[in-house]
Coordinates of C-alpha atoms and ligand atoms in Angstrom, one line a residue:
X1 CA -14.5 18.9 10.6
X2 CA -15.5 15.5 9.4
X3 CA -11.9 14.7 8.6
X4 CA -11.0 15.5 12.2
X5 CA -13.8 13.2 13.4
X6 CA -12.5 10.4 11.2
X7 CA -9.0 11.0 12.6
X8 CA -10.2 10.9 16.2
X9 CA -12.2 7.7 15.6
X10 CA -9.3 6.2 13.9
X11 CA -7.0 7.0 16.8
X12 CA -9.6 5.5 19.2
X13 CA -9.8 2.4 17.0
X14 CA -13.6 2.9 16.6
X15 CA -14.2 1.1 13.3
X16 CA -17.9 1.8 13.1
X17 CA -17.6 5.5 13.6
X18 CA -14.7 5.7 11.1
X19 CA -16.9 3.9 8.5
X20 CA -19.9 6.1 9.2
X21 CA -17.9 9.3 9.2
X22 CA -16.2 8.3 6.0
X23 CA -19.6 7.7 4.3
X24 CA -20.7 11.1 5.6
X25 CA -17.6 12.8 4.3
X26 CA -18.2 11.4 0.9
X27 CA -21.8 12.7 1.0
X28 CA -20.3 16.1 1.9
X29 CA -18.3 15.9 -1.4
X30 CA -14.9 15.1 0.1
X31 CA -13.0 12.9 -2.4
X32 CA -11.6 9.5 -1.6
X33 CA -8.2 10.9 -2.2
X34 CA -8.7 13.8 0.3
X35 CA -9.9 11.4 2.9
X36 CA -6.8 9.2 2.4
X37 CA -4.3 12.0 2.2
X38 CA -5.6 14.4 4.8
X39 CA -7.4 12.0 7.2
X40 CA -6.0 8.5 7.2
X41 CA -2.3 8.7 6.3
X42 CA -1.3 11.5 8.8
X43 CA -3.2 9.7 11.6
X44 CA -1.8 6.3 11.0
X45 CA 1.7 7.8 10.8
X46 CA 1.0 9.6 14.2
X47 CA -0.1 6.2 15.6
X48 CA 3.1 4.7 14.4
X49 CA 5.2 7.3 16.2
X50 CA 3.2 6.8 19.4
X51 CA 3.7 3.1 19.2
X52 CA 7.4 3.6 18.6
X53 CA 7.6 5.9 21.6
X54 CA 5.9 3.3 23.8
X55 CA 2.9 5.6 24.4
X56 CA 0.5 3.0 22.9
X57 CA 0.6 -0.7 22.5
X58 CA -0.1 -3.5 19.9
X59 CA -3.8 -3.9 20.8
X60 CA -4.3 -0.1 20.3
X61 CA -2.5 -0.4 17.0
X62 CA -4.5 -3.4 15.9
X63 CA -7.8 -1.6 16.8
X64 CA -6.7 1.4 14.7
X65 CA -5.6 -0.8 11.9
X66 CA -9.1 -2.5 11.8
X67 CA -10.7 1.0 11.8
X68 CA -8.4 2.0 8.9
X69 CA -9.5 -1.1 6.9
X70 CA -13.1 -0.1 7.6
X71 CA -12.4 3.2 5.9
X72 CA -10.5 1.7 3.1
X73 CA -13.4 -0.7 2.5
X74 CA -15.7 2.3 2.0
X75 CA -13.2 4.1 -0.3
X76 CA -12.2 1.2 -2.5
X77 CA -15.3 1.2 -4.8
X78 CA -14.9 4.9 -5.4
X79 CA -11.4 4.5 -6.8
X80 CA -11.6 3.1 -10.3
X81 CA -11.2 -0.7 -10.3
X82 CA -9.2 -2.0 -13.2
X83 CA -8.8 -5.5 -11.9
X84 CA -11.7 -6.8 -14.0
X85 CA -10.2 -6.1 -17.4
X86 CA -7.0 -5.1 -18.9
X87 CA -8.4 -3.3 -21.9
X88 CA -8.2 0.2 -20.5
X89 CA -5.5 -0.5 -17.9
X90 CA -2.1 1.2 -18.2
X91 CA -0.4 -2.0 -17.2
X92 CA -0.5 -4.9 -14.7
X93 CA 1.1 -4.8 -11.3
X94 CA 1.5 -7.6 -8.8
X95 CA 2.1 -6.5 -5.2
X96 CA 2.7 -8.3 -2.0
X97 CA 4.3 -8.1 1.5
X98 CA 7.4 -10.4 1.8
X99 CA 7.5 -13.6 3.8
X100 CA 7.4 -13.2 7.6
X101 CA 5.9 -9.8 7.4
X102 CA 2.2 -9.2 8.2
X103 CA 2.0 -5.4 7.7
X104 CA -0.4 -4.5 4.9
X105 CA -1.9 -1.1 5.6
X106 CA 0.7 0.8 3.4
X107 CA 0.6 -2.0 0.7
X108 CA -3.2 -1.8 0.6
X109 CA -3.1 2.0 0.2
X110 CA -0.5 1.7 -2.6
X111 CA -2.5 -1.1 -4.3
X112 CA -5.7 0.9 -4.1
X113 CA -4.2 4.1 -5.4
X114 CA -2.4 2.4 -8.3
X115 CA -5.7 0.8 -9.2
X116 CA -7.2 4.3 -9.1
X117 CA -4.5 5.4 -11.5
X118 CA -5.7 2.9 -14.1
X119 CA -3.4 0.0 -13.4
X120 CA -4.6 -3.6 -13.1
X121 CA -3.4 -4.5 -9.6
X122 CA -3.1 -8.1 -8.4
X123 CA -2.6 -8.2 -4.6
X124 CA -0.8 -11.4 -3.4
X125 CA -1.4 -10.4 0.2
X126 CA 1.0 -10.7 3.2
X127 CA 3.7 -13.1 4.1
X128 CA 4.3 -13.9 0.5
X129 CA 7.2 -16.3 -0.2
X130 CA 9.6 -15.6 -3.1
X131 CA 8.3 -18.6 -5.0
X132 CA 4.8 -17.1 -5.0
X133 CA 6.1 -13.9 -6.5
X134 CA 7.7 -16.0 -9.2
X135 CA 4.6 -18.1 -9.8
X136 CA 2.5 -14.9 -10.1
X137 CA 4.9 -13.4 -12.7
X138 CA 4.4 -16.6 -14.8
X139 CA 0.6 -16.5 -14.3
X140 CA -0.2 -12.8 -14.7
X141 CA 2.7 -11.5 -16.8
X142 CA 2.8 -8.2 -14.9
X143 CA 4.7 -5.1 -16.1
X144 CA 5.7 -4.3 -12.5
X145 CA 6.4 -6.3 -9.4
X146 CA 5.8 -4.2 -6.2
X147 CA 7.3 -5.5 -3.0
X148 CA 6.5 -4.2 0.5
X149 CA 8.3 -4.9 3.8
X150 CA 8.0 -3.0 7.1
X151 CA 10.5 -4.8 9.4
X152 CA 14.3 -4.6 9.4
X153 CA 14.2 -8.3 9.9
X154 CA 12.2 -8.9 6.7
X155 CA 13.5 -6.4 4.2
X156 CA 16.3 -8.9 3.3
X157 CA 13.5 -11.1 1.9
X158 CA 13.3 -8.5 -0.9
X159 CA 16.7 -9.6 -2.0
X160 CA 15.5 -13.3 -2.0
X161 CA 12.5 -12.4 -4.1
X162 CA 14.6 -10.5 -6.7
X163 CA 17.3 -13.2 -6.7
X164 CA 14.6 -15.8 -7.4
X165 CA 13.2 -13.7 -10.2
X166 CA 16.7 -13.4 -11.7
X167 CA 17.4 -17.2 -11.3
X168 CA 14.1 -18.0 -13.0
X169 CA 15.1 -15.9 -16.0
X170 CA 12.2 -13.5 -15.5
X171 CA 14.1 -10.3 -14.5
X172 CA 14.1 -8.7 -17.9
X173 CA 10.3 -9.2 -18.2
X174 CA 9.4 -7.0 -15.2
X175 CA 10.3 -3.8 -13.5
X176 CA 10.6 -4.0 -9.8
X177 CA 9.6 -1.3 -7.2
X178 CA 10.1 -1.7 -3.5
X179 CA 9.0 0.2 -0.4
X180 CA 8.0 0.2 3.2
X181 CA 9.3 1.8 6.4
X182 CA 12.9 0.7 6.7
X183 CA 13.5 0.6 2.9
X184 CA 15.7 3.3 1.5
X185 CA 16.7 4.3 -2.0
X186 CA 20.2 2.9 -1.4
X187 CA 18.8 -0.4 -0.1
X188 CA 16.5 -0.6 -3.1
X189 CA 19.5 -0.2 -5.4
X190 CA 21.5 -2.8 -3.4
X191 CA 18.8 -5.5 -3.8
X192 CA 18.6 -4.8 -7.6
X193 CA 15.2 -3.1 -7.7
X194 CA 14.5 -0.6 -10.4
X195 CA 12.8 1.9 -8.1
X196 CA 12.0 2.9 -4.6
X197 CA 8.6 4.5 -3.7
X198 CA 8.6 6.5 -0.5
X199 CA 4.8 7.0 -0.2
X200 CA 1.7 6.7 -2.3
X201 CA 2.2 9.7 -4.5
X202 CA 5.9 9.1 -5.0
X203 CA 5.1 5.5 -6.0
X204 CA 2.4 6.4 -8.5
X205 CA 4.8 8.9 -10.1
X206 CA 7.7 6.3 -10.3
X207 CA 5.5 3.6 -11.7
X208 CA 4.3 5.9 -14.4
X209 CA 7.9 6.8 -15.2
X210 CA 9.0 3.2 -15.2
X211 CA 6.3 2.3 -17.8
X212 CA 6.4 5.6 -19.7
X213 CA 2.8 6.4 -18.7
X214 CA 1.1 9.7 -17.9
X215 CA -0.1 10.3 -14.4
X216 CA -3.8 10.8 -13.6
X217 CA -5.7 9.6 -10.5
X218 CA -9.1 8.5 -11.7
X219 CA -11.6 8.9 -8.9
X220 CA -15.2 8.0 -9.5
X221 CA -17.8 10.5 -8.1
Ligands
B12_301 C1 0.3 -1.1 12.2 C2 1.5 -1.7 12.7 C3 1.5 -3.1 13.0 C4 0.2 -3.9 12.9 C5 0.1 -4.3 11.4 C6 -1.4 -4.4 11.0 C7 -1.5 -4.4 9.5 N1 -2.6 -5.1 9.1 O1 -0.7 -4.0 8.7 C8 0.6 -5.1 13.9 C9 0.1 -4.8 15.3 C10 0.0 -6.5 13.4 C11 2.1 -5.1 13.9 C12 2.9 -6.1 14.3 C13 4.2 -6.1 14.4 N2 5.0 -4.9 14.3 CO1 4.3 -3.3 13.5 N3 3.9 -1.5 13.1 C14 2.7 -1.0 12.8 C15 2.9 0.5 12.6 C16 2.4 1.2 13.9 C17 2.3 1.2 11.5 C18 2.6 0.6 10.1 C19 1.6 1.3 9.1 O2 0.7 0.7 8.7 N4 1.9 2.5 8.8 C20 1.1 3.3 7.9 C21 1.3 3.1 6.5 C22 0.4 4.0 5.6 O3 2.7 3.4 6.2 P1 3.7 2.3 5.6 O4 3.3 0.9 5.9 O5 5.1 2.8 5.9 O6 3.4 2.5 4.0 C23 3.8 3.6 3.3 C24 5.2 3.6 2.8 O7 6.1 2.9 3.5 C25 5.1 3.1 1.4 N5 5.0 1.7 1.1 C26 4.6 0.6 1.9 N6 4.6 -0.5 1.2 C27 5.1 -0.2 0.0 C28 5.3 -1.1 -1.1 C29 5.8 -0.5 -2.3 C30 6.1 -1.4 -3.4 C31 6.1 0.9 -2.3 C32 6.6 1.4 -3.6 C33 5.8 1.7 -1.2 C34 5.3 1.1 -0.1 O8 3.8 3.7 1.0 C35 2.9 3.6 2.1 C36 1.9 4.7 2.0 O9 2.5 6.0 2.1 C37 4.5 0.6 12.5 C38 5.1 1.9 12.9 C39 5.4 2.8 11.8 N7 5.7 4.1 12.1 O10 5.5 2.5 10.6 C40 4.9 -0.6 13.3 C41 6.3 -1.2 13.0 C42 6.5 -1.4 11.5 N8 6.1 -2.6 13.6 C43 7.2 -3.0 14.2 C44 7.3 -4.2 14.9 C45 8.5 -4.5 15.7 C46 6.2 -5.2 14.9 C47 6.2 -6.5 15.5 C48 7.5 -7.3 15.4 C49 5.8 -6.3 17.0 C50 5.9 -7.5 17.9 N9 6.8 -7.4 18.8 O11 5.2 -8.5 17.7 C51 5.0 -7.2 14.8 C52 5.5 -8.0 13.6 C53 4.4 -8.8 12.9 C54 4.9 -9.3 11.6 N10 5.5 -10.6 11.5 O12 4.8 -8.7 10.6 C55 8.3 -2.0 14.1 C56 9.4 -2.4 13.1 C57 10.7 -2.1 13.6 C58 11.7 -2.5 12.6 N11 12.5 -1.5 12.3 O13 11.8 -3.6 12.2 C59 7.5 -0.7 13.8 C60 8.4 0.3 12.9 C61 7.2 0.0 15.1 C62 8.4 0.2 16.0 N12 9.1 1.3 15.9 O14 8.7 -0.6 16.9 N13 2.5 -3.8 13.5

């Protein structure tokens, strides 16, 4: 019932209700993972379809996106945060959305869940130029570089990022995983990535395989 209320408020772009209902659901012992998987992701996917069909418009999407962030804000502290120390982390991951692309809902969910799966995640944000990915590899020495893009006009930026990593002699030091709406496994291969992640669960699995780690979402209660 609460999940349905969260979904309805998300659809209406009512951030305050989404936040309150998320808090209520947690008190009712729903897990952060359940709220994400059963409440948020199906609704935002539905909103995407409606946007594509021309049934709703950018302001509606923006309102829902703000409401989604209100929910993620409540859930974040409940997922284990490994950004403060590497001692118990399974590895370090830098993640960002490519230059020219402002979409970050999927990236944020991926970042949060990887953090919940005991990775130290450094989020470079949106509209990240290739040079910033390269600088971040030098600075943070990550095991994995995760690249997001949601537009057919920006997925080619992934190629630029990977080419820059190669040109700077850093390619052998990192594994690269890419994802986002228009990205396909074939595209991922063509740009020289090591893996493609379709959704959050697929991504966690692939990251664990890339680094030879065991899965295990760690949710704090
Ligand atoms: C929300 C949204 C917006 C919001 C973004 C808000 C935000 N803070 O992110 C706003 C309104 C700003 C926006 C703007 C635009 N958008 Co928009 N947007 C969407 C929408 C409706 C939903 C995207 C979303 O968040 N989905 C939910 C999340 C959970 O899914 P996801 O992002 O796909 O992420 C999942 C996977 O892809 C994967 N994943 C994602 N990233 C990564 C990274 C890695 C490393 C891995 C492994 C996996 C992974 O895991 C995630 C979790 O399951 C989509 C429609 C759709 N169906 O996707 C259009 C869509 C992406 N937008 C589109 C367009 C055209 C635009 C605009 C150009 C519109 C305009 N005319 O101005 C601008 C571009 C702005 C820019 N420069 O980036 C088009 C793209 C078409 C195309 N093929 O290129 C879409 C597909 C809508 C459409 N059909 O027309 N948009």
